Amino acid sequence: MGEIEGTYRSLQTPAGTRLGAQYNTGISTLEPGQSLGSAMGAGGKGHNRGLQICVQGLDDAQEFYDLESKADGQSFYSEVLRRINLIESDYFGLEFQNLQMNWVWLEPTKLIVKQVRRPMNTLFRLSVKFFPPDPGQLQEEFTRYLFSLQIKRDLIEGRLNCTENTAALLASHLVQSEIGDYDDIADREFLKINKLLPYQERVQEKIMEIHRRHIGQTPAETDFQVLEIARKLEMYGVRFHPAADREGTKINLAVAHMGLQVFQGHTKINTFNWSKIRKLSFKRKQFLIKLHPEVHGLHQDTLEFLLGSRDQCKIFWKNCVEHHSFFRLLDQPQPKSKAIFFSRGSSFRYSGRTQKQLVEYVRDITQYCNALLLKVTFPNTGLNSINVLPFFFYPVDSTTDSPQPSPLNTKGPLCLSPSFQMSTLSLPGQAPSPLQSPILNEVGTARLEEDEEGSRKRYPTDKAYFIAKEILTTERTYLKDLEVITVWFRSAVIKENAMPEGLMTLLFSNIDPIYEFHRGFLKEIDQRLALWEGRSNAHVKGDYQRIGDVMLRNMCALKEFTGYLQKHDEVLTELEKATKRVKKLETVYKEFELQKVCYLPLNTFLLKPIQRLMHYKLILERLCKHYAPPHRDYDDCKEALKEVIAAQLQSSLIRLENFQKLTELQRDLIGIENLSAPGREFIREGCLYKLTKKGLQQRMFFLVRLSFCSILAVLILTSACVEESENEWSVPHCFTIYSAQRTIVVAASSKVEMNKWIEDLNMAIDMSKKCQAKSDLLLDQSPCDRSSDEVSLEQESEDDMNSSRCSLDKQSHHRANTTMHVCWHRNTSVSMSDHSLAVENQLSGYLLRKFKNSNGWQKLWVVFTNFCLFFYKTHQDDFPLASLPLLGYTVSTPGDSDSIHKEYVFKLQFKSHVYFFRAESEYTFERWMEVIKSAASSAGRMSLLVPKGPAEMNGGS
C-alpha cells in the first residue's frame, strides 16, 4: 500500500475486536494555509493576550468564554460543561467550521490556537457527537432535552431527511414540549415566530392537527417521543462526508454507532460493522477500509474511497476512530507515547470516556445523590461505600437571572453571557434560536408556573434586592445597546470601508473605553447578585446583601470618562455631517438601520452613555429613599449618588436629544432641508386631522422651533396665531392656525391633545417672534410650499394630499419602531418633555406573557425604551423578535372578567388588543406599571371624525 499517512488497526481481544494504532509518518495539525510560525505566534511566549471565544448552544443562544492563550480544547470544553451543568457530557462536543467550511470537532488534547486559525473570530457550537441507538440509554432528562434540540437543529438544517408526515409529527412534539397542550391561537403564534422545518408553511396545518393529539404530555415525555421517532430514521445522527468510489460514482460516507455507512443520495446502500473492519487508514485523498478476510476474501479485503481533500479524509478518519472507541471499547484508550526520534502515523486518540464508562459514571452519581438524600433524612445512614465526586457540584454560573436547577431533576439553561470584542466582527447575522431551555429561557407554558413559584420563594424579599436587580437587568440591556455601535455598526463600516479614518477614530476611541468599563461593571454587579441570591457556590465570608459599595466604587471610576462623554456632542454632529458628505457612508448608515439589531434609530444609541448616568442617579435616589440612615448600605448609596456626574452633562444631554430627534425627522421627511441646523428645537410630533375639500384626513405634524412642519409643508410661525374653532366648523377638538402664508384647520383626537398642541404652538409662536431678527436661521422655502399667499384652503389641501403621497412613496427606509409611525396609528402626540421622561423610565427584565385564550405563559426578556416594549427570548439575543408600541394603550390590573387569578399581573389594552404580563415580585410589578404609564395614553380615538374604511384600517396597532 505504500506510505500510509494515518491508520487505525483493530486487534483481537477477549471482549471482541478492538482498534489499535500503527506507527506511521506524522501528519500536520495545522489548518491549511497556516504556518508553524503563525501558530506559534498565536500561542507563543511573546503573546500574552487571552482568548475570548463564542459558543452557540443547542438552543442557539451564544455565550463568550475568556480563556488563556495556551488553553487546550479540554479546558475550554470543561468550562462550557461547568456553566450548563451537564453530566452525560461525553455524548457532546464542540465543533467549528475550518477554512474549507467543513465542520470539525475540537480536539481536547491540543491547544486551541493550533487547531483554529483565528479562534476569536470563530463560532463554536455545542452539538451531539455520538448518537446512541436507543434513547433509553440516556439516563438524564436534561440530556434527552439537549438531544431533542439537536434533532430540531437537524430538521431545520435539512440533515434529518424524512417524509413530510414524519417531519410534521416531530414538529408537533417539539411544539408540545415548548408551549404545552394544543391551543389554536397559541400554536399559530408560536409557529409564526419559530421555524421548525424548511417547508413549515406547507405542513403547518398538519403540525397543528397532530399537536391536538398530544394533550397531557409532559416535556420529558415529548422529548422522549422525539428521540424515539428520530432513532428509527435512516438519517438519524448521520453526517455526510462526500466521496466517490473506484468507478467515480458520487457517494456519501458516514459513521454511526454500529460502523461505517455508505449512501447514494439519501439512500443507504451499504454498512460495514465494526466487527468486519480490521483497519482504517487514509493516504492523501484516499480513505481505505481493510476488512477481515472472511468478509470479502483475501484478494478483495481493501475498499478505497476518494474524498475531496486530504483534510477531509483526516476529518472523517478521526470521526471513525472516536465513534469506534466510544461505542465499542470498554475502557478509555491510553494516549500514544511520544517517539524519541521520529514517529509514523497520527498520534490521535479518543480522549473521553467510553459509553460503558459513562453509563457507570452516571449510575454512580445517582446512587450517591440517593444516599446523600438518605443521609440528610436519616443521619445514621453511612456513605462510606460510595466514593464519587459528582460533576454537577461545579460552581453555578452567575450570569443567569435565576438559580440554575440541577440537571439531575430538571432541564437546565443554555443561556450564554453577552461579551463582545472587536475580534468577533464575523458574527453579525447570527440569529437567536426559536426554542429555548424550558426552565429559565424558554418560550414558557403553563407548566412553568411551579418552577416560577419555587424560584420566587428562593429569592430575597428585601426591596433593595429588587432595586439592585433592576441595576443588573438594565445594565445588560445598556451593554447590548453599546454593542450596536462598538460591534455591529463598526463591522458594517469596516466591511464597506465607508467611514473616513478621522471619524472612525473620533467615534470608537470615545465609545470603546466606556464599553469596556461597563463590561467589567456588569460582571461585578452580577457577581454581587449571585452572592445575594445564594446562587454562587463560592465559599466567601462577608455581608453581600448590599449594592452601595459596588455602586460607589464604579461611580467614582466613571468620573474618569467625563472627557469621553463630553465629546459625544461632537461625535453625533460629525457623524451627521459625514453621512451627508460621503455617499457610501450614507448608504451603509441607512442599510444598517434596516437591520434587526438596530431596533432604534442609530444615533439614539450614541446618547445611551449619558442617558445611563441619569438612570444611575434615579436608581440611587430610590435606594437612598428606601434605606433608613442607620442601614449599613445607606452611606455608600448616598456617597455614590454624590459621585454621579449626571448634573454636569444634563445640558449636553438635552442638546443631544434635540439634535438626535431633528436628524431622525430629517431622514424621515422628504423635501425639507436644514431641519437640524443650529437654532432648531423639536417641540412636539403627532397625528392630527386636517380639514380638506374631501373632509377630515389624517396627517402627521411636527412642531419645531421657528416653524410648524407637517409631512406636507412648512408653515412659518413668526406672524401666526392659533384659535379654537369647534363652533365655527362643528368639529370636536378643532383649532385653526393662521399665518401670512396660509390657514390650516386641524382637529385633535381629544380635548387633552388639542390643549397640548395649542399650548405648544403658542409657545413656539412667541419664541419665533423673539427670534425674528435671526431670519437667516429660518428654514429654506420647501418645494412643498406655495409661492402665493392667496391659495385657498381647498386647493392647498388638495395639493398637500398629492404632495403627501409623493413624499411617502419616496421614503425608502421607514422604521416601524419610530414614534412618528406610532403616532400615525394611535392619534396621539409626543413632546420633547415626553421624550426626556421616556429616557428616565427605561426598564428591562423577564416577564411572563399570557397566551391568548390559553392558560399558558411565555417567558420573555422585555426591554422598555422609547415608548415601546421590545420582546426577546433571552437577554443574550441580539435583536428583538417583536415589539409593542405603547402610545395609546392603557395599563391596569386584570378585572374579574379576565379570569386571571395570579399575582403581579398587569393588563395592556388598546381597542380590542389585550395583553397580560406577569412580573416576579411586587416591586417589579410596580416598576413596570410605573414606566408603562409614562408611555401609555388614555386618550381614545376620535371615532366621530374618522370615516369607516381605509382610515379606520390604518388605526390598528
GROMACS .gro file of N, CA and C in nm, residues 228-277:
model
  150
  228GLU      N    1  -3.750   0.882   2.008
  228GLU     CA    2  -3.798   0.753   1.964
  228GLU      C    3  -3.830   0.753   1.814
  229ILE      N    4  -3.891   0.861   1.768
  229ILE     CA    5  -3.924   0.872   1.626
  229ILE      C    6  -3.797   0.890   1.544
  230ALA      N    7  -3.709   0.977   1.590
  230ALA     CA    8  -3.589   1.010   1.513
  230ALA      C    9  -3.495   0.891   1.499
  231ARG      N   10  -3.482   0.809   1.605
  231ARG     CA   11  -3.384   0.699   1.601
  231ARG      C   12  -3.420   0.593   1.497
  232LYS      N   13  -3.545   0.589   1.456
  232LYS     CA   14  -3.589   0.490   1.357
  232LYS      C   15  -3.565   0.538   1.214
  233LEU      N   16  -3.524   0.664   1.199
  233LEU     CA   17  -3.499   0.719   1.066
  233LEU      C   18  -3.360   0.681   1.018
  234GLU      N   19  -3.348   0.661   0.890
  234GLU     CA   20  -3.220   0.621   0.834
  234GLU      C   21  -3.114   0.729   0.849
  235MET      N   22  -3.157   0.853   0.856
  235MET     CA   23  -3.063   0.965   0.866
  235MET      C   24  -3.039   1.009   1.010
  236TYR      N   25  -3.081   0.931   1.108
  236TYR     CA   26  -3.062   0.966   1.249
  236TYR      C   27  -2.912   0.973   1.283
  237GLY      N   28  -2.868   1.090   1.324
  237GLY     CA   29  -2.728   1.109   1.364
  237GLY      C   30  -2.628   1.103   1.251
  238VAL      N   31  -2.673   1.108   1.126
  238VAL     CA   32  -2.584   1.092   1.012
  238VAL      C   33  -2.525   1.227   0.971
  239ARG      N   34  -2.394   1.228   0.950
  239ARG     CA   35  -2.325   1.346   0.899
  239ARG      C   36  -2.252   1.305   0.772
  240PHE      N   37  -2.294   1.358   0.659
  240PHE     CA   38  -2.239   1.316   0.530
  240PHE      C   39  -2.097   1.369   0.510
  241HIS      N   40  -2.014   1.283   0.449
  241HIS     CA   41  -1.881   1.320   0.401
  241HIS      C   42  -1.876   1.283   0.254
  242PRO      N   43  -1.889   1.379   0.163
  242PRO     CA   44  -1.895   1.349   0.020
  242PRO      C   45  -1.769   1.276  -0.027
  243ALA      N   46  -1.788   1.176  -0.110
  243ALA     CA   47  -1.677   1.094  -0.160
  243ALA      C   48  -1.716   1.035  -0.295
  244ALA      N   49  -1.625   0.953  -0.348
  244ALA     CA   50  -1.650   0.880  -0.472
  244ALA      C   51  -1.589   0.741  -0.458
  245ASP      N   52  -1.649   0.641  -0.523
  245ASP     CA   53  -1.591   0.506  -0.518
  245ASP      C   54  -1.490   0.490  -0.631
  246ARG      N   55  -1.441   0.366  -0.651
  246ARG     CA   56  -1.337   0.342  -0.752
  246ARG      C   57  -1.384   0.376  -0.893
  247GLU      N   58  -1.512   0.360  -0.918
  247GLU     CA   59  -1.567   0.389  -1.051
  247GLU      C   60  -1.600   0.536  -1.069
  248GLY      N   61  -1.578   0.618  -0.966
  248GLY     CA   62  -1.606   0.760  -0.976
  248GLY      C   63  -1.749   0.797  -0.944
  249THR      N   64  -1.827   0.702  -0.899
  249THR     CA   65  -1.966   0.732  -0.862
  249THR      C   66  -1.970   0.813  -0.734
  250LYS      N   67  -2.047   0.920  -0.736
  250LYS     CA   68  -2.057   1.005  -0.617
  250LYS      C   69  -2.140   0.938  -0.510
  251ILE      N   70  -2.082   0.934  -0.389
  251ILE     CA   71  -2.148   0.873  -0.275
  251ILE      C   72  -2.127   0.962  -0.154
  252ASN      N   73  -2.186   0.923  -0.043
  252ASN     CA   74  -2.163   0.990   0.085
  252ASN      C   75  -2.125   0.886   0.189
  253LEU      N   76  -2.018   0.914   0.264
  253LEU     CA   77  -1.977   0.827   0.373
  253LEU      C   78  -2.026   0.886   0.504
  254ALA      N   79  -2.054   0.798   0.599
  254ALA     CA   80  -2.097   0.842   0.732
  254ALA      C   81  -2.052   0.738   0.833
  255VAL      N   82  -2.043   0.780   0.959
  255VAL     CA   83  -2.006   0.689   1.066
  255VAL      C   84  -2.114   0.696   1.174
  256ALA      N   85  -2.147   0.581   1.230
  256ALA     CA   86  -2.251   0.573   1.333
  256ALA      C   87  -2.205   0.475   1.441
  257HIS      N   88  -2.294   0.446   1.534
  257HIS     CA   89  -2.258   0.361   1.647
  257HIS      C   90  -2.222   0.220   1.603
  258MET      N   91  -2.281   0.172   1.492
  258MET     CA   92  -2.260   0.033   1.452
  258MET      C   93  -2.143   0.017   1.356
  259GLY      N   94  -2.098   0.125   1.292
  259GLY     CA   95  -1.988   0.116   1.197
  259GLY      C   96  -1.998   0.224   1.092
  260LEU      N   97  -1.944   0.191   0.973
  260LEU     CA   98  -1.942   0.287   0.862
  260LEU      C   99  -2.058   0.260   0.768
  261GLN      N  100  -2.114   0.370   0.712
  261GLN     CA  101  -2.228   0.360   0.623
  261GLN      C  102  -2.196   0.428   0.490
  262VAL      N  103  -2.253   0.374   0.384
  262VAL     CA  104  -2.236   0.432   0.251
  262VAL      C  105  -2.374   0.467   0.196
  263PHE      N  106  -2.388   0.592   0.151
  263PHE     CA  107  -2.515   0.641   0.098
  263PHE      C  108  -2.498   0.684  -0.047
  264GLN      N  109  -2.603   0.663  -0.124
  264GLN     CA  110  -2.611   0.722  -0.258
  264GLN      C  111  -2.731   0.815  -0.254
  265GLY      N  112  -2.703   0.944  -0.257
  265GLY     CA  113  -2.807   1.040  -0.226
  265GLY      C  114  -2.841   1.027  -0.078
  266HIS      N  115  -2.971   1.005  -0.047
  266HIS     CA  116  -3.013   0.984   0.091
  266HIS      C  117  -3.050   0.838   0.116
  267THR      N  118  -3.010   0.750   0.025
  267THR     CA  119  -3.042   0.609   0.039
  267THR      C  120  -2.918   0.533   0.083
  268LYS      N  121  -2.930   0.457   0.191
  268LYS     CA  122  -2.817   0.378   0.240
  268LYS      C  123  -2.801   0.254   0.154
  269ILE      N  124  -2.680   0.235   0.098
  269ILE     CA  125  -2.656   0.122   0.009
  269ILE      C  126  -2.563   0.018   0.069
  270ASN      N  127  -2.495   0.051   0.179
  270ASN     CA  128  -2.406  -0.047   0.242
  270ASN      C  129  -2.372  -0.004   0.384
  271THR      N  130  -2.342  -0.103   0.469
  271THR     CA  131  -2.298  -0.079   0.606
  271THR      C  132  -2.184  -0.175   0.638
  272PHE      N  133  -2.077  -0.120   0.695
  272PHE     CA  134  -1.965  -0.203   0.738
  272PHE      C  135  -1.958  -0.196   0.890
  273ASN      N  136  -2.001  -0.304   0.954
  273ASN     CA  137  -2.000  -0.308   1.100
  273ASN      C  138  -1.856  -0.310   1.152
  274TRP      N  139  -1.842  -0.261   1.276
  274TRP     CA  140  -1.709  -0.257   1.336
  274TRP      C  141  -1.647  -0.397   1.341
  275SER      N  142  -1.728  -0.498   1.362
  275SER     CA  143  -1.674  -0.634   1.372
  275SER      C  144  -1.614  -0.684   1.242
  276LYS      N  145  -1.651  -0.621   1.129
  276LYS     CA  146  -1.598  -0.662   0.998
  276LYS      C  147  -1.472  -0.585   0.959
  277ILE      N  148  -1.444  -0.478   1.031
  277ILE     CA  149  -1.334  -0.390   0.992
  277ILE      C  150  -1.207  -0.427   1.068
   0.00000   0.00000   0.00000
